[in-house]
PDB file of C-alpha atoms in Angstrom:
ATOM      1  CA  UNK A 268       7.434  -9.417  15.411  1.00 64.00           C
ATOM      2  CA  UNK A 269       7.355  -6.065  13.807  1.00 61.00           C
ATOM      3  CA  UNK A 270       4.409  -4.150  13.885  1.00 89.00           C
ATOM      4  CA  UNK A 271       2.601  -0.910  12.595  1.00 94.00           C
ATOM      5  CA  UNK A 272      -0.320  -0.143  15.173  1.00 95.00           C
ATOM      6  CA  UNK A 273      -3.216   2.239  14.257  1.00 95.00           C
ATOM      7  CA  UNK A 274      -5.172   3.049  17.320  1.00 88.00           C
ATOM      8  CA  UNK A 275      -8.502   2.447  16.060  1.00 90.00           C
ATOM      9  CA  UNK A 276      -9.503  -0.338  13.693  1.00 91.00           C
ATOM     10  CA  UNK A 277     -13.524   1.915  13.443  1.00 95.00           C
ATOM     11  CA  UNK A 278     -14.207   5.360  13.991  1.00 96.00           C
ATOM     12  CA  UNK A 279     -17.213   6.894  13.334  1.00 97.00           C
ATOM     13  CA  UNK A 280     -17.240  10.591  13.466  1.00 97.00           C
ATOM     14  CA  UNK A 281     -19.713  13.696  12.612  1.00 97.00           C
ATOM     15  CA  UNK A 282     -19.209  16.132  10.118  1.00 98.00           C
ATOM     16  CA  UNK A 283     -17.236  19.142  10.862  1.00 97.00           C
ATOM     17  CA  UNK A 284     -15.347  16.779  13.810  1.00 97.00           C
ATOM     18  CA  UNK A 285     -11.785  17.263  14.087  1.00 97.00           C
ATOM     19  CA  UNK A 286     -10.307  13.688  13.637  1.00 97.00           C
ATOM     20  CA  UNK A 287      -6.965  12.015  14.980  1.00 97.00           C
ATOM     21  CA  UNK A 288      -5.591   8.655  13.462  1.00 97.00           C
ATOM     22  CA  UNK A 289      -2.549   7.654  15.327  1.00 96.00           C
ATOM     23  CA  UNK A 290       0.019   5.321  13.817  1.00 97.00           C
ATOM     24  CA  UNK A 291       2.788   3.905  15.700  1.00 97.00           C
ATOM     25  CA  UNK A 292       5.620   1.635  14.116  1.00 95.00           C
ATOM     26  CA  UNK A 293       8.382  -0.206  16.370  1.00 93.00           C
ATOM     27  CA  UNK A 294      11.152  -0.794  13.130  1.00 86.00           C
ATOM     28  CA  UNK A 295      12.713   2.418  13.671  1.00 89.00           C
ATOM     29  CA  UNK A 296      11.915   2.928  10.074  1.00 88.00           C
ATOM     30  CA  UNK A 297      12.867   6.506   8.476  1.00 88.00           C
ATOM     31  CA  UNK A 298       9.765   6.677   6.416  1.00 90.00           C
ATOM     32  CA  UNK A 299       6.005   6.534   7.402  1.00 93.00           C
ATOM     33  CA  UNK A 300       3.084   7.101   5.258  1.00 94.00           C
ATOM     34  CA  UNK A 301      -0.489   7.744   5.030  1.00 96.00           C
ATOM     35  CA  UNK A 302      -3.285   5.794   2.636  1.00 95.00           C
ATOM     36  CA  UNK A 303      -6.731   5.700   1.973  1.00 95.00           C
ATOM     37  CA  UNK A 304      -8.284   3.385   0.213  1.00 94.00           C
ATOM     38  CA  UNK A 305     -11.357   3.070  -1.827  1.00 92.00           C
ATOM     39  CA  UNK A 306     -13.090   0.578  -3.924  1.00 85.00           C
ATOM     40  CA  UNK A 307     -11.534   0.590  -7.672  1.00 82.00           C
ATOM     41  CA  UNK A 308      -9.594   3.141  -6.551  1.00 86.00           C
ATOM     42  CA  UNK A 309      -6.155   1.101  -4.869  1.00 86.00           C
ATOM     43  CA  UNK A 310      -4.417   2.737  -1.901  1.00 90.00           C
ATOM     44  CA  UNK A 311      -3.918   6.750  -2.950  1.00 91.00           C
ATOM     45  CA  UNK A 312      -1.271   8.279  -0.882  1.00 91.00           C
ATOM     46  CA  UNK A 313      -2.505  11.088   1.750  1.00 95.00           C
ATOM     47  CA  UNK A 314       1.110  11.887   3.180  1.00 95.00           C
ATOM     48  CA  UNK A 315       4.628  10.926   3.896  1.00 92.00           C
ATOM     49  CA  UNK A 316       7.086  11.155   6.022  1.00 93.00           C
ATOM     50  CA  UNK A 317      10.815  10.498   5.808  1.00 88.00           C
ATOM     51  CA  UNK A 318      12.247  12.052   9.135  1.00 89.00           C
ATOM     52  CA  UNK A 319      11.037  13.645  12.264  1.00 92.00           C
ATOM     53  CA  UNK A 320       9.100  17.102  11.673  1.00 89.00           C
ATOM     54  CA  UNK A 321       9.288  16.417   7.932  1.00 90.00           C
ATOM     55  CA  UNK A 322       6.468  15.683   5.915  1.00 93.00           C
ATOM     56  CA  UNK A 323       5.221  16.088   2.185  1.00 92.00           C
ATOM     57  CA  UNK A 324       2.252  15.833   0.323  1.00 93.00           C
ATOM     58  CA  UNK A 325       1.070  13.087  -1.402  1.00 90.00           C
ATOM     59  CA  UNK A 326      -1.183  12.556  -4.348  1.00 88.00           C
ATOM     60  CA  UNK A 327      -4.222  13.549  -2.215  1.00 94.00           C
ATOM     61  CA  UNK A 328      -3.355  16.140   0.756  1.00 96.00           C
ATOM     62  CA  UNK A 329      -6.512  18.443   0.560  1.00 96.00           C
ATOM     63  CA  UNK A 330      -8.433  18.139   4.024  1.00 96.00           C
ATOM     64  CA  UNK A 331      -5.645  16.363   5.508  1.00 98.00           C
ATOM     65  CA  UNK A 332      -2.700  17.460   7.994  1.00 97.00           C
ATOM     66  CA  UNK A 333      -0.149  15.363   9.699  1.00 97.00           C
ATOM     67  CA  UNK A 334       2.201  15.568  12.185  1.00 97.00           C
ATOM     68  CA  UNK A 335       5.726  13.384  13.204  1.00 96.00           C
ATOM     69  CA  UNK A 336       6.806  14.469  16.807  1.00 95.00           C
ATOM     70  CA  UNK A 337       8.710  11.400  16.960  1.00 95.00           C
ATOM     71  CA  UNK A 338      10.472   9.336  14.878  1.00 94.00           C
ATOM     72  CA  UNK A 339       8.049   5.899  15.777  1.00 96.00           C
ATOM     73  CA  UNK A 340       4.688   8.338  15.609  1.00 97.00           C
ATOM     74  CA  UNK A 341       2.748   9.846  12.614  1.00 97.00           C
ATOM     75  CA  UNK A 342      -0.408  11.222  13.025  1.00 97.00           C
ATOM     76  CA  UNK A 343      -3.133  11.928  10.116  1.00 98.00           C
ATOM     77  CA  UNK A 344      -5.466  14.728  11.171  1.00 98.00           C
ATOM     78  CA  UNK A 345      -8.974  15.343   9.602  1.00 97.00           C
ATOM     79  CA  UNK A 346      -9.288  19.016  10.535  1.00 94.00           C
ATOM     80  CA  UNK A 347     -13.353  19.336  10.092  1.00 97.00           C
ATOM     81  CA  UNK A 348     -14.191  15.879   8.218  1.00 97.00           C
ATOM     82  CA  UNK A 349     -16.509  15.005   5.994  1.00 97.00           C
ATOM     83  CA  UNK A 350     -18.580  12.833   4.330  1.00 97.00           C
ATOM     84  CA  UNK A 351     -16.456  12.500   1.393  1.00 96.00           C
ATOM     85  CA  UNK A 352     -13.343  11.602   3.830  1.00 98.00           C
ATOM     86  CA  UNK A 353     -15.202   8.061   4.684  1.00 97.00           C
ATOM     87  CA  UNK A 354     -12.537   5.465   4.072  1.00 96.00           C
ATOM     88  CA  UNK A 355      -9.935   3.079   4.997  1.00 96.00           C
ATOM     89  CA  UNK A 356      -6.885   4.325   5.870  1.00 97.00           C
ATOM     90  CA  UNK A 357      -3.807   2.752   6.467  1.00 96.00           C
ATOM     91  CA  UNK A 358      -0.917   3.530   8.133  1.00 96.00           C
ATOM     92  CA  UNK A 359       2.845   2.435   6.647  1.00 93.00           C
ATOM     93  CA  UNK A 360       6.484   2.393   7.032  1.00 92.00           C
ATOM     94  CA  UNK A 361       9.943   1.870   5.523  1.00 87.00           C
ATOM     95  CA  UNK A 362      13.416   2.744   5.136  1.00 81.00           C
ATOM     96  CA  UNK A 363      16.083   3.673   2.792  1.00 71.00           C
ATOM     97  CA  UNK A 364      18.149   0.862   1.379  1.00 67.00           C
ATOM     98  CA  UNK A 365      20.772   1.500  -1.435  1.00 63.00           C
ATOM     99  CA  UNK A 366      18.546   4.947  -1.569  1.00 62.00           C
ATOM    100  CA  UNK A 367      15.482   2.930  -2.130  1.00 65.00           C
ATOM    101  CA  UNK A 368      12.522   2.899   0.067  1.00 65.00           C
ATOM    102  CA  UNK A 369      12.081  -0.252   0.630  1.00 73.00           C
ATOM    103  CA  UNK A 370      10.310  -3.055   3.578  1.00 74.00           C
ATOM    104  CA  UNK A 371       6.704  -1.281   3.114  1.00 84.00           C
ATOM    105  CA  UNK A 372       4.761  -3.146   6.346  1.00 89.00           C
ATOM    106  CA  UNK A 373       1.281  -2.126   6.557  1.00 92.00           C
ATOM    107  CA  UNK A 374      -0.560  -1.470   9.804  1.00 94.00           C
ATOM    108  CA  UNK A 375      -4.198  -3.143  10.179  1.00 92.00           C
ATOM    109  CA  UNK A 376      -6.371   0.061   8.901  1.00 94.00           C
ATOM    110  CA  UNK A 377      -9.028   2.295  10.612  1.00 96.00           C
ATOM    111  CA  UNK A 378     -12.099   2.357   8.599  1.00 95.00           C
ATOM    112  CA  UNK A 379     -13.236   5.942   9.169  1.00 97.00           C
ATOM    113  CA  UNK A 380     -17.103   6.486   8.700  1.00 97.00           C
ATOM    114  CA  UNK A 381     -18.681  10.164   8.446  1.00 97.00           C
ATOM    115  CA  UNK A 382     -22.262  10.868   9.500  1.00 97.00           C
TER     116      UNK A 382
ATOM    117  CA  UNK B  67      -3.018  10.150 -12.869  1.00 67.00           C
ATOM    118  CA  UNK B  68      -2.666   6.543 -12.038  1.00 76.00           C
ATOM    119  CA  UNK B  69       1.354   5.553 -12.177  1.00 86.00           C
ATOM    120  CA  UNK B  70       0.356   1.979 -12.243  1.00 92.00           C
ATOM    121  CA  UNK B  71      -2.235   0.547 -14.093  1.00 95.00           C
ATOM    122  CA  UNK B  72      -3.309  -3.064 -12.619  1.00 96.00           C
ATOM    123  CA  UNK B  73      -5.897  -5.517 -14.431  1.00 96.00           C
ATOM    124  CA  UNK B  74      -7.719  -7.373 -14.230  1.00 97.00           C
ATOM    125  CA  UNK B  75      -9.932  -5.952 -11.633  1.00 95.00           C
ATOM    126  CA  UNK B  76     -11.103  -9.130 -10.342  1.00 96.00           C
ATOM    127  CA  UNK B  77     -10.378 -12.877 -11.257  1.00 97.00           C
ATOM    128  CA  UNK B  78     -11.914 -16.305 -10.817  1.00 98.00           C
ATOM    129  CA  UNK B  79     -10.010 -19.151 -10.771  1.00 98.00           C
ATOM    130  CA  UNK B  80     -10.713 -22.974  -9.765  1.00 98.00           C
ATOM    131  CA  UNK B  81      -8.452 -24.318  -7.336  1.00 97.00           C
ATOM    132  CA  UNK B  82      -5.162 -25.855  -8.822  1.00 97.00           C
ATOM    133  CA  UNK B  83      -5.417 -23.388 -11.688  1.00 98.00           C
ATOM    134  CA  UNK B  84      -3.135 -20.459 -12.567  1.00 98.00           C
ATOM    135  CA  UNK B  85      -3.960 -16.940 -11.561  1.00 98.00           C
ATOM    136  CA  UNK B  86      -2.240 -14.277 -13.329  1.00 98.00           C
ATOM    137  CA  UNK B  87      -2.483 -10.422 -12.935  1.00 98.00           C
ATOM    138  CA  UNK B  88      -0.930  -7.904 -14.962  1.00 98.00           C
ATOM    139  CA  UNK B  89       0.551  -4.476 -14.216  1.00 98.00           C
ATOM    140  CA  UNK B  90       2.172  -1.502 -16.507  1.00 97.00           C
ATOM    141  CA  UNK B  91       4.107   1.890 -15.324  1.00 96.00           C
ATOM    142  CA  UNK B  92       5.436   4.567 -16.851  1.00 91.00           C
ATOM    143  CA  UNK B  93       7.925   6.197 -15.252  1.00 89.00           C
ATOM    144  CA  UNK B  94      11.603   4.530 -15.866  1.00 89.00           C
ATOM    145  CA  UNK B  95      12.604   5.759 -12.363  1.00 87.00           C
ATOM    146  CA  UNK B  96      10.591   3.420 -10.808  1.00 89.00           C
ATOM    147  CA  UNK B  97      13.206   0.928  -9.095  1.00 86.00           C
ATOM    148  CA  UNK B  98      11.545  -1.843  -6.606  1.00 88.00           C
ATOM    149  CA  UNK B  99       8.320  -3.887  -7.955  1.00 93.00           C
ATOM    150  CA  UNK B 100       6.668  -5.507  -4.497  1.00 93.00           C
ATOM    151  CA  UNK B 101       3.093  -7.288  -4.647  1.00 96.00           C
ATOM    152  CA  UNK B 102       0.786  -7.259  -1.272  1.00 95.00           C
ATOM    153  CA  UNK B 103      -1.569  -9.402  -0.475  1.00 96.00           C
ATOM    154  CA  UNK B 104      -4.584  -8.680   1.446  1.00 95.00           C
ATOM    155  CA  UNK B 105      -7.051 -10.226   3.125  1.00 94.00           C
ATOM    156  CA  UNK B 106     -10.480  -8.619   4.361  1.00 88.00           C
ATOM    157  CA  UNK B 107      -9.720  -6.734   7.527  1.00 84.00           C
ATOM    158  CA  UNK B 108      -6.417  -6.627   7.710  1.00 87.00           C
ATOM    159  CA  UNK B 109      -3.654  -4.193   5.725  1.00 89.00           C
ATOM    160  CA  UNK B 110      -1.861  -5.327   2.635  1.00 92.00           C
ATOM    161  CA  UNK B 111       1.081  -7.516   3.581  1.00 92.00           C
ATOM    162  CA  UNK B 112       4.149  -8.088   1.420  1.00 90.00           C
ATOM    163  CA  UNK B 113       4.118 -11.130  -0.593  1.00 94.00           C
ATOM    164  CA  UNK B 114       7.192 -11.045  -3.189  1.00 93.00           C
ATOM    165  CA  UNK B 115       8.894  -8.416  -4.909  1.00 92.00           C
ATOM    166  CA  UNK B 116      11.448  -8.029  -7.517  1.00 92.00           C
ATOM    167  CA  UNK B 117      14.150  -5.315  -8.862  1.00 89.00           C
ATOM    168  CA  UNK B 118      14.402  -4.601 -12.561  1.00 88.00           C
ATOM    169  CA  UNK B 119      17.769  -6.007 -13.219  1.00 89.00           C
ATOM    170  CA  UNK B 120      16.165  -9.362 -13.246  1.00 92.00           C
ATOM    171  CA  UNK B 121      13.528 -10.960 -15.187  1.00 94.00           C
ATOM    172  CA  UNK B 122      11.446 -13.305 -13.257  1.00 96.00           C
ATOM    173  CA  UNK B 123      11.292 -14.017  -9.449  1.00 96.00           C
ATOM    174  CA  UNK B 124      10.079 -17.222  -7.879  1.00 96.00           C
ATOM    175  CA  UNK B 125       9.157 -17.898  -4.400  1.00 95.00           C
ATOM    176  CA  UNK B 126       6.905 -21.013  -4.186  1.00 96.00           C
ATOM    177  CA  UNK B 127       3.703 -20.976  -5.959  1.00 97.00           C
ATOM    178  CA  UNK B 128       4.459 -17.220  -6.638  1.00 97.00           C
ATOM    179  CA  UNK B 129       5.956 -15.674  -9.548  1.00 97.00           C
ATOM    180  CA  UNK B 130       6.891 -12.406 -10.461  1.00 97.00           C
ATOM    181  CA  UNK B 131       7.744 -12.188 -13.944  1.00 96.00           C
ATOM    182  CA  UNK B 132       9.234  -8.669 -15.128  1.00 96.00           C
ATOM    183  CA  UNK B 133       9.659  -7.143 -18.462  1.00 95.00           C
ATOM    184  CA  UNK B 134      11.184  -3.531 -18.221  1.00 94.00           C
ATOM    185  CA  UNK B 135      11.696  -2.600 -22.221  1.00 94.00           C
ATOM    186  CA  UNK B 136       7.703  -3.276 -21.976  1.00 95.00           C
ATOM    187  CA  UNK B 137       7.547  -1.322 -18.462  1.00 95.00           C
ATOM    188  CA  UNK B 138       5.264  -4.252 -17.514  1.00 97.00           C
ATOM    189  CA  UNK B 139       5.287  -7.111 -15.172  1.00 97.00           C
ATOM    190  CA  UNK B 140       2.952  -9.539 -13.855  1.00 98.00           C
ATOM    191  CA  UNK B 141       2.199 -12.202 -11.159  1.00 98.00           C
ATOM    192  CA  UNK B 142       1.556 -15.694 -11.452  1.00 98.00           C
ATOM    193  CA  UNK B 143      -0.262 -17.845  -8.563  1.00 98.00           C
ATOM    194  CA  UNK B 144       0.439 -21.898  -9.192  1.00 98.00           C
ATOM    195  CA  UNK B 145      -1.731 -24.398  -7.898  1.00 98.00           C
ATOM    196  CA  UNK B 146      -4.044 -21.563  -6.990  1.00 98.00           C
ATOM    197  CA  UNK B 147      -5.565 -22.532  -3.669  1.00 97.00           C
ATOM    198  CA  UNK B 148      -8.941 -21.251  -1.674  1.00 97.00           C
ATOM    199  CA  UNK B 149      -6.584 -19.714   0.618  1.00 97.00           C
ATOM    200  CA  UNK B 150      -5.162 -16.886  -1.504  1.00 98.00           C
ATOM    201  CA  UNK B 151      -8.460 -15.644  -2.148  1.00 98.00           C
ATOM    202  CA  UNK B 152      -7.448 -12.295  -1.260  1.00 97.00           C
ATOM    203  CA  UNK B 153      -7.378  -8.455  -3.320  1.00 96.00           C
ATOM    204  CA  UNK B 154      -3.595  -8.430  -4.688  1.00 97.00           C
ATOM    205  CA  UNK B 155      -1.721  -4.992  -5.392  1.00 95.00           C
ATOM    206  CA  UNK B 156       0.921  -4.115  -7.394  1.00 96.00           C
ATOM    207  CA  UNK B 157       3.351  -1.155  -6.664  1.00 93.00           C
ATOM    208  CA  UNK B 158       6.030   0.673  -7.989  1.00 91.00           C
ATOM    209  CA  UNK B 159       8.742   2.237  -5.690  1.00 86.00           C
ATOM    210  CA  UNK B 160      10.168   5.487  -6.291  1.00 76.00           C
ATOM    211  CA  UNK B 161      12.891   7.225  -4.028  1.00 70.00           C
ATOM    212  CA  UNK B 162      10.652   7.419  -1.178  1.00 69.00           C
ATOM    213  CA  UNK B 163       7.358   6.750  -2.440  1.00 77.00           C
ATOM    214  CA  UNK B 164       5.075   3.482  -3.045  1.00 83.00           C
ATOM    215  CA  UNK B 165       2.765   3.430  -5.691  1.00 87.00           C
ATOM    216  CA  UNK B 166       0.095   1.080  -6.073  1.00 90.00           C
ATOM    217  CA  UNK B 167      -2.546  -0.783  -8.639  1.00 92.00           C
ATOM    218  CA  UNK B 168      -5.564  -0.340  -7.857  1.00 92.00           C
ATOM    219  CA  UNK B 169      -6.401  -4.093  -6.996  1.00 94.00           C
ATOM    220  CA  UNK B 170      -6.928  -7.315  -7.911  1.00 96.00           C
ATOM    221  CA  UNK B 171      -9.696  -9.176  -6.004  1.00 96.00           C
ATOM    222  CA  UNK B 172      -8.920 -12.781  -6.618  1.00 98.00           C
ATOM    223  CA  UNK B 173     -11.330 -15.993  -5.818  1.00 98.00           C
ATOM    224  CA  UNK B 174     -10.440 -19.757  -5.708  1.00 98.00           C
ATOM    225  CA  UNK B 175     -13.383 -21.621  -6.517  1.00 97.00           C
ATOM    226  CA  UNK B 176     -12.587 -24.862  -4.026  1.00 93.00           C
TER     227      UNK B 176
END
């Protein structure tokens, strides 16, 4: 079966921590993204991915950095979180068909709380 | 600025009934029209999906039904059951992006 992992299905972290969500996918998909998601608000895209080293912002970047070391790994980094950064955030991937991304499959979330 | 606009936000329905939710986009470019389902806890799994050189798209109880001159298309739950009480997304796909509604919560009154 194939999966997207997230390490950590709760976190809860203080303000000004420095915060690492790990996602790991085992489709040797090209693409890999980053969500959060909020009540009335749907999934907002964070960041993507479509190769190793490459990334690009999405429609909500600011306080966020990732990184993609390897092709099955993408990393979301809170670099001094806060309150406002409380969410559920899911990890995703896909890959190219006919040029399309295509195949989204959804990890299980980490729901992120900041004290 | 939302690229998909999903409604309604939530939705009753008694069991055996139809449950329909609607979704609009703008941008033509958009190619590949997926719904996920979700259930609490878990992350949005892919439940049908349709391209827009076709008009409707049937996979058991669920129907996609597609109107691109309109830039609008919608799903349709038969026999709705307890069991899909879930929050439903649409998306649209560009190039290498996913875009999604912002939710449907649905409940099937038993």
């Amino acid at each position: 079966d194939v999966k997207v992992t997230q390490s950590s299905r709760y976190l809860v972290k203080r303000t000004g921590e420095k915060v690492f969500l790990e996602c790991v996918q085992d489709m040797d998909h090209e693409n890999m993204f980053w969500y959060r998601q909020d009540p009335g608000l749907g999934l907002r895209l964070i960041y993507f991915s479509y190769d190793v080293k490459m990334k690009e912002k999405g429609d909500i970047p600011e306080g966020y950095s990732v990184s993609r070391e390897k092709k099955e790994r993408f990393s979301l980094i809170l670099e001094s979180a806060s309150t406002n950064q409380t969410s559920m955030y899911l990890c995703a991937s896909s890959f190219f068909h006919r040029g399309q991304g295509v195949g989204y499959t959804f990890g299980s979330g980490t729901r992120l709380t900041v004290v | 600025q939302q690229q998909v606009k999903q409604s309604p936000q939530s939705l009753i329905v008694q069991k055996g009934g139809i449950s329909i939710i609607n979704c609009a986009y703008e941008n033509t470019a958009f190619d590949y029209f997926p719904w996920y389902q979700q259930f609490p806890g878990k992350g949005p799994a892919l439940l049908i999906a349709i391209r827009p050189d076709v008009s409707e798209k049937k996979e058991g109880r669920f129907t996609i039904s597609f109107n691109k001159s309109a830039k609008q298309f919608s799903l349709h739950i038969m026999d709705s059951q307890p069991g899909d009480s879930a929050t439903y997304f649409c998306a649209a796909a560009g190039a290498n992006n996913l875009f999604f509604g912002t939710g449907t919560r649905l409940t099937v009154i038993p």
